Short mmCIF file of C-alpha atoms in Angstrom, two decimals:
data_model
loop_
_atom_site.label_atom_id
_atom_site.label_comp_id
_atom_site.label_asym_id
_atom_site.label_seq_id
_atom_site.Cartn_x
_atom_site.Cartn_y
_atom_site.Cartn_z
CA MET D 1 -10.82 -11.76 199.76
CA VAL D 2 -13.60 -10.43 198.37
CA SER D 3 -16.79 -13.30 199.74
CA ILE D 4 -20.21 -14.13 198.50
CA LEU D 5 -21.43 -12.04 202.22
CA ASP D 6 -19.04 -9.20 200.97
CA ILE D 7 -21.55 -8.79 198.35
CA ILE D 8 -24.79 -10.08 199.84
CA GLY D 9 -24.08 -7.36 202.28
CA PRO D 10 -23.53 -5.87 204.64
CA VAL D 11 -27.36 -5.65 206.11
CA MET D 12 -27.09 -1.29 206.40
CA VAL D 13 -28.64 2.36 207.27
CA GLY D 14 -29.37 3.50 203.69
CA PRO D 15 -28.04 5.44 201.61
CA SER D 16 -24.41 4.61 200.93
CA SER D 17 -22.28 1.49 200.84
CA SER D 18 -19.34 3.91 200.73
CA HIS D 19 -20.56 6.93 202.40
CA THR D 20 -22.23 5.15 205.37
CA ALA D 21 -21.89 1.11 205.78
CA GLY D 22 -17.40 2.14 204.60
CA ALA D 23 -17.00 5.06 206.59
CA CYS D 24 -18.77 3.36 209.81
CA ARG D 25 -16.72 0.41 209.65
CA LEU D 26 -13.00 3.16 209.28
CA GLY D 27 -15.15 4.71 212.52
CA LEU D 28 -14.69 1.57 213.64
CA VAL D 29 -11.50 0.84 213.21
CA ALA D 30 -10.46 4.41 214.95
CA ARG D 31 -11.96 3.37 217.50
CA ASP D 32 -10.64 0.04 219.20
CA LEU D 33 -7.50 1.70 218.24
CA VAL D 34 -7.63 3.88 221.70
CA ALA D 35 -10.15 0.81 222.90
CA GLY D 36 -12.65 2.80 224.03
CA THR D 37 -15.08 6.03 222.87
CA PRO D 38 -12.26 8.45 221.75
CA THR D 39 -12.85 12.07 224.20
CA LYS D 40 -11.17 13.96 221.27
CA ALA D 41 -11.35 13.41 217.11
CA LEU D 42 -10.46 14.83 213.64
CA ILE D 43 -12.38 13.76 211.18
CA GLU D 44 -9.99 15.20 208.24
CA LEU D 45 -12.55 14.42 204.92
CA HIS D 46 -11.18 13.52 201.22
CA GLY D 47 -12.53 13.38 197.63
CA SER D 48 -15.87 12.62 197.62
CA PHE D 49 -16.28 12.15 201.49
CA ALA D 50 -15.45 16.36 201.71
CA ARG D 51 -17.99 16.51 198.86
CA THR D 52 -20.38 13.97 199.03
CA GLY D 53 -20.50 13.59 202.65
CA GLU D 54 -22.70 15.35 204.64
CA GLY D 55 -25.61 14.44 202.16
CA HIS D 56 -24.96 10.55 202.28
CA GLY D 57 -24.92 10.58 206.84
CA THR D 58 -20.89 10.19 206.26
CA ASP D 59 -20.32 12.31 208.51
CA LYS D 60 -22.80 10.66 211.22
CA ALA D 61 -21.22 7.06 209.81
CA ILE D 62 -18.20 7.47 211.25
CA VAL D 63 -19.04 9.17 214.31
CA GLY D 64 -21.52 6.17 215.04
CA GLY D 65 -18.45 4.45 214.02
CA LEU D 66 -16.30 6.09 216.80
CA LEU D 67 -19.85 5.85 219.15
CA GLY D 68 -18.94 2.11 218.97
CA PHE D 69 -22.32 1.89 216.47
CA ARG D 70 -22.55 -0.93 213.79
CA PRO D 71 -23.75 -0.92 209.54
CA ASP D 72 -26.84 -2.24 210.81
CA ASP D 73 -27.66 -0.16 214.02
CA GLU D 74 -29.79 2.66 212.86
CA ARG D 75 -29.26 5.09 215.66
CA LEU D 76 -27.03 5.84 213.03
CA ARG D 77 -28.79 8.35 212.05
CA ASP D 78 -29.29 10.55 214.72
CA ALA D 79 -25.40 9.87 215.69
CA LEU D 80 -24.74 13.43 215.35
CA GLY D 81 -27.73 14.54 217.88
CA ILE D 82 -25.51 11.77 220.41
CA MET D 83 -21.93 13.40 220.16
CA GLU D 84 -23.42 16.66 221.05
CA LYS D 85 -25.31 15.83 223.68
CA GLU D 86 -21.76 13.57 225.39
CA GLY D 87 -20.14 16.49 225.56
CA LEU D 88 -17.53 14.75 222.73
CA ASP D 89 -14.71 17.57 220.88
CA TRP D 90 -14.79 15.80 217.33
CA ARG D 91 -14.58 18.14 214.89
CA PHE D 92 -14.45 17.62 210.89
CA GLU D 93 -12.68 18.93 208.51
CA LYS D 94 -12.11 18.78 203.97
CA THR D 95 -8.53 18.51 203.07
CA THR D 96 -6.73 17.43 199.54
CA LEU D 97 -4.28 14.01 201.53
CA GLY D 98 -3.01 13.51 197.84
CA ASP D 99 -4.15 12.82 193.93
CA GLU D 100 -5.56 9.65 192.40
CA PRO D 101 -5.16 7.30 191.94
CA GLU D 102 -2.50 7.16 194.82
CA VAL D 103 -5.45 7.87 197.05
CA HIS D 104 -9.18 6.71 197.01
CA PRO D 105 -11.34 9.05 196.21
CA ASN D 106 -13.17 7.95 200.12
CA THR D 107 -10.20 8.28 202.25
CA VAL D 108 -9.98 9.35 205.42
CA ARG D 109 -8.25 10.24 208.19
CA ILE D 110 -8.98 10.19 211.79
CA THR D 111 -6.65 11.44 214.72
CA VAL D 112 -8.43 10.17 218.08
CA THR D 113 -7.42 10.55 221.22
CA ARG D 114 -8.46 8.76 224.19
CA GLU D 115 -6.41 9.08 228.08
CA HIS D 116 -3.40 8.20 227.30
CA ARG D 117 -3.70 7.03 223.74
CA HIS D 118 -3.33 9.17 220.33
CA HIS D 119 -3.37 7.44 217.45
CA VAL D 120 -4.25 8.86 213.61
CA MET D 121 -4.78 6.27 210.45
CA VAL D 122 -5.93 6.25 207.34
CA GLY D 123 -8.08 4.75 205.59
CA ALA D 124 -10.49 4.76 202.56
CA SER D 125 -14.24 2.93 201.54
CA LEU D 126 -13.49 0.86 198.75
CA GLY D 127 -17.11 0.08 197.67
CA ALA D 128 -20.22 -1.89 198.86
CA GLY D 129 -18.50 -1.50 202.29
CA ARG D 130 -15.03 -2.79 201.60
CA ILE D 131 -12.80 -0.91 203.60
CA LYS D 132 -9.31 -0.66 203.71
CA VAL D 133 -7.38 1.18 206.55
CA SER D 134 -3.87 2.26 204.71
CA GLN D 135 -1.55 3.64 207.85
CA ILE D 136 -1.59 3.96 211.53
CA ASP D 137 1.17 6.58 213.18
CA GLY D 138 2.29 6.79 210.14
CA TYR D 139 3.18 2.89 209.09
CA PRO D 140 2.11 1.55 206.03
CA VAL D 141 -0.11 -1.54 206.89
CA GLU D 142 -3.36 -3.25 205.68
CA VAL D 143 -5.71 -3.58 206.78
CA ASP D 144 -9.58 -5.09 205.91
CA GLY D 145 -11.85 -5.65 208.68
CA SER D 146 -12.81 -9.41 207.82
CA HIS D 147 -10.60 -10.27 210.19
CA HIS D 148 -9.72 -9.88 214.02
CA THR D 149 -6.18 -8.12 214.32
CA ILE D 150 -3.27 -7.50 216.20
CA VAL D 151 -2.19 -4.30 215.74
CA MET D 152 1.70 -3.02 217.34
CA VAL D 153 5.09 -1.52 217.34
CA ALA D 154 8.04 -3.49 218.70
CA GLU D 155 12.10 -3.48 218.51
CA ASP D 156 12.95 -5.09 215.14
CA ILE D 157 15.08 -7.91 217.25
CA LYS D 158 15.22 -11.37 215.39
CA GLY D 159 13.30 -14.38 216.89
CA SER D 160 10.34 -11.82 216.72
CA ILE D 161 7.89 -12.88 215.23
CA ALA D 162 8.35 -16.79 216.33
CA ARG D 163 7.61 -15.50 220.36
CA ILE D 164 4.30 -13.79 218.52
CA SER D 165 3.41 -16.40 217.04
CA GLY D 166 3.83 -18.79 219.91
CA ILE D 167 1.96 -16.69 221.99
CA LEU D 168 -0.84 -17.46 219.53
CA SER D 169 -1.05 -20.39 219.15
CA ASP D 170 -0.91 -21.28 223.07
CA ASN D 171 -3.92 -19.39 223.17
CA ASP D 172 -5.23 -21.57 220.04
CA VAL D 173 -5.56 -17.71 217.80
CA ASN D 174 -4.45 -19.00 214.18
CA ILE D 175 -3.03 -16.45 212.25
CA ALA D 176 -4.16 -15.54 208.93
CA THR D 177 -1.86 -13.40 207.65
CA LEU D 178 0.77 -11.45 208.90
CA ARG D 179 2.16 -8.11 207.33
CA LEU D 180 5.63 -6.78 209.62
CA THR D 181 7.19 -3.91 207.89
CA ARG D 182 9.95 -1.05 208.79
CA LYS D 183 10.74 2.68 208.25
CA HIS D 184 14.39 1.32 208.62
CA ARG D 185 16.52 -2.28 208.90
CA GLY D 186 16.77 -2.12 213.54
CA GLY D 187 14.38 0.59 213.59
CA ASP D 188 10.46 0.27 215.57
CA ALA D 189 8.54 -2.56 213.56
CA PHE D 190 4.86 -2.17 212.74
CA MET D 191 2.85 -5.74 212.81
CA VAL D 192 -0.44 -6.28 211.12
CA ILE D 193 -1.29 -9.77 211.97
CA GLU D 194 -4.66 -11.23 210.94
CA VAL D 195 -6.27 -14.25 212.66
CA ASP D 196 -8.68 -16.43 212.36
CA GLU D 197 -10.30 -16.48 216.30
CA ARG D 198 -10.54 -13.56 217.94
CA PRO D 199 -7.64 -12.72 220.76
CA ASP D 200 -9.08 -12.26 224.08
CA ASP D 201 -7.91 -10.27 227.68
CA ALA D 202 -5.04 -12.46 228.19
CA VAL D 203 -3.20 -12.43 224.39
CA GLY D 204 -3.21 -8.45 224.77
CA ALA D 205 -0.98 -9.01 228.17
CA ALA D 206 0.95 -11.56 227.08
CA LEU D 207 2.35 -9.67 223.72
CA LYS D 208 2.15 -6.34 226.03
CA ALA D 209 4.17 -8.09 228.80
CA LEU D 210 7.49 -8.76 225.87
CA PRO D 211 10.07 -6.12 227.27
CA TRP D 212 10.65 -5.37 222.99
CA VAL D 213 7.00 -4.59 222.56
CA LYS D 214 6.45 -0.97 222.87
CA TRP D 215 2.49 -0.95 221.68
CA THR D 216 0.23 -3.30 220.96
CA HIS D 217 -3.76 -3.74 219.74
CA ARG D 218 -6.80 -5.79 218.93
CA ILE D 219 -8.83 -4.49 216.19
CA ASP D 220 -12.04 -6.46 216.34
CA LYS D 221 -14.22 -7.82 212.54
CA VAL D 222 -15.73 -5.09 211.09
CA GLY D 223 -17.00 -6.50 208.08
CA GLY D 224 -17.98 -9.75 206.40
CA MET I 1 -14.01 -17.43 195.83
CA TYR I 2 -14.05 -17.19 192.04
CA THR I 3 -12.43 -14.13 190.19
CA SER I 4 -13.95 -15.14 186.76
CA LEU I 5 -17.17 -16.32 185.72
CA ALA I 6 -16.13 -18.49 182.73
CA GLU I 7 -13.81 -20.76 185.27
CA ALA I 8 -17.16 -21.07 187.57
CA ILE I 9 -19.23 -22.29 185.05
CA ALA I 10 -16.37 -24.48 183.40
CA ASP I 11 -16.56 -25.64 187.01
CA ALA I 12 -19.89 -25.91 187.33
CA GLU I 13 -20.63 -28.13 184.56
CA ALA I 14 -17.82 -30.50 184.64
CA GLN I 15 -19.10 -31.33 188.31
CA ARG I 16 -22.33 -31.07 187.49
CA LYS I 17 -23.20 -28.74 190.09
CA SER I 18 -25.80 -25.30 189.76
CA LEU I 19 -23.13 -22.18 190.22
CA ALA I 20 -25.02 -21.35 193.44
CA GLN I 21 -23.29 -25.10 194.10
CA VAL I 22 -19.58 -24.10 193.15
CA ALA I 23 -19.51 -20.73 195.19
CA LEU I 24 -20.95 -22.06 198.69
CA GLU I 25 -18.40 -25.16 198.49
CA ILE I 26 -15.75 -22.19 197.69
CA GLU I 27 -17.17 -19.22 199.96
CA SER I 28 -17.31 -22.80 202.83
CA ARG I 29 -13.36 -23.30 202.37
CA ASP I 30 -11.96 -20.13 202.07
CA GLN I 31 -13.60 -18.56 204.65
CA GLY I 32 -13.81 -21.85 207.68
CA ARG I 33 -17.22 -22.17 207.62
CA SER I 34 -19.85 -24.97 207.02
CA VAL I 35 -22.92 -24.04 203.19
CA GLU I 36 -24.89 -23.98 205.74
CA ASP I 37 -23.93 -20.93 208.16
CA ILE I 38 -23.69 -19.17 205.09
CA ARG I 39 -27.17 -20.22 203.62
CA ALA I 40 -28.26 -18.63 207.23
CA ALA I 41 -26.52 -15.67 206.86
CA LEU I 42 -28.11 -15.59 203.37
CA HIS I 43 -32.08 -16.30 204.48
CA ARG I 44 -31.53 -13.27 206.97
CA ALA I 45 -30.20 -11.12 204.34
CA LEU I 46 -33.32 -12.57 202.54
CA GLU I 47 -36.20 -12.13 205.23
CA VAL I 48 -34.15 -7.73 205.22
CA MET I 49 -35.43 -7.23 202.02
CA ARG I 50 -38.60 -8.23 202.27
CA HIS I 51 -39.45 -6.38 205.49
CA ALA I 52 -37.71 -3.26 203.28
CA ILE I 53 -40.05 -4.31 200.54
CA GLU I 54 -43.06 -4.27 202.85
CA GLN I 55 -41.60 -0.97 204.44
CA GLY I 56 -41.07 0.78 200.77
CA LEU I 57 -44.65 -0.79 200.07
CA THR I 58 -46.21 1.68 202.21
CA GLY I 59 -45.88 5.28 201.09
CA ASP I 60 -44.69 6.98 203.95
CA LEU I 61 -41.11 7.76 203.82
CA ARG I 62 -39.27 10.93 202.70
CA ALA I 63 -35.89 10.04 202.10
CA THR I 64 -33.31 12.97 204.49
CA SER I 65 -34.08 15.38 201.95
CA GLY I 66 -37.16 15.07 200.99
CA LEU I 67 -36.18 14.83 197.10
CA VAL I 68 -37.46 10.85 196.75
CA GLY I 69 -40.51 8.83 197.98
CA GLY I 70 -43.75 7.52 197.72
CA ASP I 71 -43.56 6.48 193.87
CA ALA I 72 -43.25 2.35 194.83
CA ALA I 73 -46.66 3.12 196.08
CA LYS I 74 -47.98 4.32 193.01
CA LEU I 75 -46.97 1.37 191.48
CA ARG I 76 -48.42 -0.42 193.41
CA HIS I 77 -51.59 0.76 193.90
CA GLY I 78 -51.82 2.57 190.62
CA ALA I 79 -54.26 0.63 187.94
CA ALA I 80 -52.96 2.84 184.46
CA GLY I 81 -49.92 1.87 182.57
CA PRO I 82 -49.39 -1.24 179.84
CA LEU I 83 -47.40 -3.33 182.07
CA ALA I 84 -50.52 -3.04 184.96
CA GLY I 85 -50.80 -7.45 186.78
CA THR I 86 -47.71 -8.28 184.98
CA VAL I 87 -44.53 -9.53 186.83
CA PHE I 88 -42.64 -6.52 185.21
CA ARG I 89 -44.34 -4.46 187.38
CA GLU I 90 -44.33 -6.36 190.79
CA VAL I 91 -40.14 -5.99 190.21
CA LEU I 92 -40.35 -2.47 189.41
CA MET I 93 -42.78 -1.96 192.64
CA ARG I 94 -40.05 -3.53 194.83
CA ALA I 95 -37.13 -2.68 193.17
CA LEU I 96 -37.91 0.67 194.13
CA ALA I 97 -39.79 0.05 197.25
CA VAL I 98 -35.96 -0.90 198.79
CA GLN I 99 -34.35 1.79 197.18
CA GLU I 100 -36.72 4.26 198.54
CA VAL I 101 -35.95 3.16 202.07
CA ASN I 102 -32.75 3.10 201.69
CA ALA I 103 -32.87 7.38 200.46
CA ALA I 104 -34.74 7.67 203.75
CA MET I 105 -31.56 6.55 205.64
CA GLY I 106 -33.48 2.58 206.52
CA VAL I 107 -32.28 -0.73 206.80
CA ILE I 108 -31.65 -2.77 203.56
CA VAL I 109 -29.05 -5.07 202.78
CA ALA I 110 -26.55 -3.52 200.25
CA ALA I 111 -26.51 -5.70 197.48
CA PRO I 112 -23.68 -5.01 196.25
CA THR I 113 -23.57 -1.86 197.58
CA ALA I 114 -26.33 0.78 198.80
CA GLY I 115 -26.58 2.73 195.71
CA GLY I 116 -28.07 -0.49 193.74
CA ALA I 117 -30.05 -2.60 196.17
CA GLY I 118 -33.28 -2.69 194.57
CA VAL I 119 -32.24 -4.05 191.86
CA LEU I 120 -31.35 -7.83 192.74
CA PRO I 121 -34.27 -8.09 195.99
CA GLY I 122 -36.94 -6.21 192.75
CA VAL I 123 -35.92 -8.98 190.28
CA LEU I 124 -35.44 -12.19 192.72
CA LEU I 125 -39.11 -11.77 195.32
CA GLY I 126 -40.28 -9.91 192.08
CA LEU I 127 -40.06 -13.51 190.27
CA ALA I 128 -41.06 -15.04 193.66
CA THR I 129 -45.36 -15.46 193.57
CA LYS I 130 -45.72 -16.23 190.12
CA HIS I 131 -43.35 -18.70 189.90
CA ARG I 132 -44.15 -20.47 193.47
CA LEU I 133 -39.98 -19.62 194.28
CA THR I 134 -39.18 -21.41 197.44
CA ASP I 135 -36.70 -19.16 200.50
CA ASP I 136 -34.26 -22.17 199.74
CA GLN I 137 -34.30 -21.23 196.12
CA LEU I 138 -34.56 -17.63 195.98
CA VAL I 139 -30.84 -18.25 198.91
CA ASP I 140 -29.52 -20.43 195.97
CA ALA I 141 -30.03 -17.61 193.44
CA LEU I 142 -28.58 -14.88 196.50
CA ALA I 143 -25.52 -17.31 196.79
CA THR I 144 -24.96 -16.86 192.51
CA ALA I 145 -25.53 -12.55 192.53
CA GLY I 146 -22.33 -13.33 195.46
CA LEU I 147 -20.57 -15.28 193.27
CA ILE I 148 -21.24 -12.81 190.13
CA GLY I 149 -20.51 -9.65 192.47
CA ALA I 150 -17.04 -10.55 193.92
CA VAL I 151 -16.06 -11.39 189.69
CA VAL I 152 -16.93 -7.33 189.53
CA ALA I 153 -14.98 -6.67 192.30
CA HIS I 154 -12.62 -8.90 191.73
CA ARG I 155 -12.01 -7.21 187.55
CA ALA I 156 -13.91 -4.05 187.69
CA SER I 157 -15.19 -1.92 190.64
CA LEU I 158 -18.24 -2.00 192.36
CA SER I 159 -17.55 1.61 193.44
CA GLY I 160 -19.99 4.31 191.43
CA ALA I 161 -17.30 6.89 192.53
CA GLU I 162 -13.94 4.75 191.49
CA GLY I 163 -16.65 3.13 187.40
CA GLY I 164 -19.95 5.35 187.54
CA CYS I 165 -23.58 3.80 188.21
CA GLN I 166 -22.40 0.45 185.71
CA ALA I 167 -20.37 -1.09 188.55
CA GLU I 168 -23.53 0.13 191.31
CA THR I 169 -27.13 -0.51 189.16
CA GLY I 170 -24.94 -1.99 186.57
CA ALA I 171 -23.56 -4.72 188.32
CA ALA I 172 -26.18 -5.49 190.06
CA ALA I 173 -28.15 -6.36 187.52
CA GLY I 174 -25.54 -8.19 185.70
CA MET I 175 -25.98 -10.17 189.25
CA ALA I 176 -30.17 -10.03 189.65
CA ALA I 177 -30.29 -10.97 186.19
CA GLY I 178 -27.56 -14.38 186.12
CA ALA I 179 -29.35 -14.91 189.77
CA ALA I 180 -32.33 -15.26 187.81
CA THR I 181 -31.37 -17.16 185.38
CA GLN I 182 -30.32 -19.65 187.36
CA MET I 183 -33.75 -19.09 189.89
CA LEU I 184 -35.52 -20.03 186.66
CA GLY I 185 -33.86 -22.74 186.11
CA GLY I 186 -31.32 -21.81 183.83
CA SER I 187 -27.40 -23.65 182.44
CA PRO I 188 -24.39 -21.79 183.93
CA LYS I 189 -23.55 -20.76 180.20
CA GLN I 190 -26.43 -19.36 180.23
CA VAL I 191 -26.83 -17.58 183.79
CA GLY I 192 -23.37 -16.83 182.15
CA PHE I 193 -24.55 -14.88 179.24
CA ALA I 194 -27.17 -13.30 180.96
CA VAL I 195 -24.53 -11.44 182.62
CA ALA I 196 -23.06 -10.72 179.97
CA LEU I 197 -26.34 -9.27 178.36
CA ALA I 198 -27.56 -7.40 181.57
CA GLN I 199 -23.77 -5.64 182.20
CA GLN I 200 -23.64 -4.91 178.83
CA GLY I 201 -26.53 -3.16 178.46
CA THR I 202 -25.67 0.04 181.57
CA LEU I 203 -22.22 0.12 179.48
CA GLY I 204 -21.20 3.54 180.47
CA LEU I 205 -23.57 4.87 182.59
CA VAL I 206 -22.58 7.21 184.61
CA CYS I 207 -23.45 8.23 188.49
CA ASP I 208 -24.49 12.11 188.32
CA PRO I 209 -26.30 12.09 191.81
CA LEU I 210 -28.42 15.16 192.39
CA GLY I 211 -26.15 17.24 195.29
CA GLY I 212 -24.32 13.58 195.82
CA LEU I 213 -27.02 12.01 197.32
CA VAL I 214 -28.30 8.75 196.75
CA GLU I 215 -31.57 9.68 195.46
CA LEU I 216 -32.21 11.15 191.58
CA PRO I 217 -31.75 9.63 189.55
CA CYS I 218 -30.84 6.39 191.77
CA VAL I 219 -34.28 5.53 192.77
CA PHE I 220 -35.04 5.29 189.18
CA ARG I 221 -31.98 3.76 188.10
CA ASN I 222 -32.74 0.85 190.81
CA ALA I 223 -35.92 0.25 188.39
CA THR I 224 -34.37 0.74 185.50
CA GLY I 225 -31.81 -1.70 185.92
CA ALA I 226 -33.84 -3.87 187.27
CA ALA I 227 -35.67 -3.53 183.71
CA ILE I 228 -32.60 -3.82 182.54
CA ALA I 229 -31.79 -7.48 183.89
CA MET I 230 -35.25 -8.21 183.04
CA ALA I 231 -34.84 -7.95 179.69
CA ALA I 232 -31.26 -10.91 179.63
CA ILE I 233 -33.37 -13.09 181.57
CA GLU I 234 -35.82 -13.03 178.56
CA MET I 235 -33.19 -13.25 176.31
CA ALA I 236 -30.59 -15.81 177.87
CA LEU I 237 -33.51 -17.94 179.23
CA ALA I 238 -34.96 -18.23 175.54
CA GLY I 239 -31.65 -19.85 174.43
CA ILE I 240 -29.24 -16.21 172.38
CA GLU I 241 -26.16 -16.42 173.46
CA PHE I 242 -23.84 -13.14 173.60
CA ALA I 243 -21.19 -13.06 171.86
CA ILE I 244 -19.18 -11.33 174.10
CA PRO I 245 -18.36 -13.73 177.25
CA ALA I 246 -19.44 -11.82 180.74
CA ASP I 247 -15.85 -11.94 181.95
CA GLU I 248 -15.22 -9.13 179.12
CA VAL I 249 -18.40 -7.12 179.33
CA ILE I 250 -17.12 -6.64 182.79
CA ASP I 251 -13.19 -6.14 182.14
CA THR I 252 -14.59 -3.71 179.43
CA MET I 253 -16.77 -2.08 182.35
CA GLY I 254 -13.62 -1.57 184.41
CA GLU I 255 -11.77 -0.31 181.83
CA ILE I 256 -14.75 2.49 180.61
CA GLY I 257 -14.77 3.36 184.42
CA ARG I 258 -10.95 4.16 185.31
CA GLU I 259 -11.25 5.50 182.05
CA MET I 260 -14.69 8.57 183.18
CA ASP I 261 -14.06 11.84 183.95
CA VAL I 262 -14.08 12.30 187.83
CA ARG I 263 -17.24 14.58 187.15
CA TYR I 264 -19.41 11.02 185.97
CA ARG I 265 -17.75 9.55 189.12
CA GLU I 266 -20.24 10.08 192.80
CA THR I 267 -19.26 13.82 192.21
CA ALA I 268 -22.41 15.22 191.01
CA GLY I 269 -20.50 18.06 188.90
CA GLY I 270 -21.85 16.08 185.77
CA GLY I 271 -24.33 14.13 184.37
CA LEU I 272 -27.99 15.19 185.73
CA ALA I 273 -26.42 16.54 189.18
CA ALA I 274 -25.18 19.84 186.66
CA THR I 275 -28.63 20.65 184.57
CA PRO I 276 -30.43 23.99 186.00
CA THR I 277 -32.90 21.77 187.52
CA GLY I 278 -30.11 19.14 189.26
CA ARG I 279 -28.04 22.28 190.84
CA ARG I 280 -30.84 23.81 191.99
CA LEU I 281 -33.29 21.83 193.23
CA ALA I 282 -29.01 19.81 195.21
CA LYS I 283 -29.27 23.56 196.44
CA GLU I 284 -32.70 24.09 197.73
CA ARG I 285 -32.79 20.61 199.61
CA LEU I 286 -29.60 20.21 200.90
CA THR I 287 -30.20 24.17 202.42
CA GLN I 288 -33.25 21.92 203.73
CA ILE I 289 -30.84 19.06 205.07
CA LYS I 290 -29.09 21.70 207.22
CA ARG I 291 -31.70 23.62 209.13
CA ALA I 292 -33.17 20.22 209.78
#
């Protein structure tokens, strides 16, 4: 849902809310998937991101997001230099991820690795700094960064949603939306749970302790 | 948030409230935040806008490519010109100032986007001194602008890559026109006419940035966007009514945007970006960025 503060905002480093602020937010989401600064990253730019990203500082903004800088952080200007200084193995490629309108003109695929974690996400910058992550590890999702979000892969067993929502309510976390996607019945389910309060680490630990949960992670709110 | 201006105007009239009030109440309900909290966030946005204007008017800024910068200060100090000493000139120079800061990777408020970020602060803060407007009135105006932008985002688009510049400086002009009309005492209906009048004046506006950079013509288009907003404000407050409702003008913008050739949607493949000079300048400047 579009809010007043989505429109009058974000406060950000210029020059382009799509190419800079939105790109930075996509970088922040990718960073959260591996819970910290990735040691390795492949950033594949599609469409307008590929064509005009360089002059807009899209590369700096995505790299800034991966480094954990917010869209209003003036260090975004120097993000590429910081990346090189830190000796990170991050590289850019231009690619085609599909045709419009299926693929938004400002789309990026980011593959990140940190320690034992390795994830791939596809996301688009929709304008005005708003984003939509459309795919995580091959699962179709919808994450717009306007809420704290829990993403998880779990075996598709009966009663799983009840258990998960129980853990959340026990920890005073209110569910805003919950979406579940499966590649097939009985296969693994990918869950995206948007919540009103930022879940603390205890929630993550409780979810991970469920024997049928294979992987779970918290993505902090990056917009609004 | 509202998805139709007609609905917001009807609510405001029925409840005898301003559009800012109804927008803040809906926002508060949607987001689970108090009205005071949202107003505080808008006060902070206003401060960032003021700071960007000050920075831009020093005239010391240059875009990364060196293509633009330093022109806002010319409007501040230059005595010549038919608009010297007018509130119109106050508006133009502020719109340019913010956009020059944006091109130089300075801190601005995207409103609704960074590419169109000069129009709203230009119009609102350019009018503020002459009309002795308080910060609370300016914050109300920002809330109304947010409502209008949300309707445009829902019905059409706010992205140059999707809808051309009509979706960026065009939407910003609609937001600024409606917000200022309310701020200067216009009724909710007049706000609607102001939005329709501003947005109709930018229909078909292509996004053709040289080299794809948010510099040329973007910086100047913020000043002309502000000019269109000023025309709309003047007409709406004079009681001029536009026959096509704002929602339908916005829908038309969305339709034109979807039909627009990809060359005219932020790809630097058409319009001014594709002129011989445009191509030459872009090539020179982009080479410069790579060397830097």
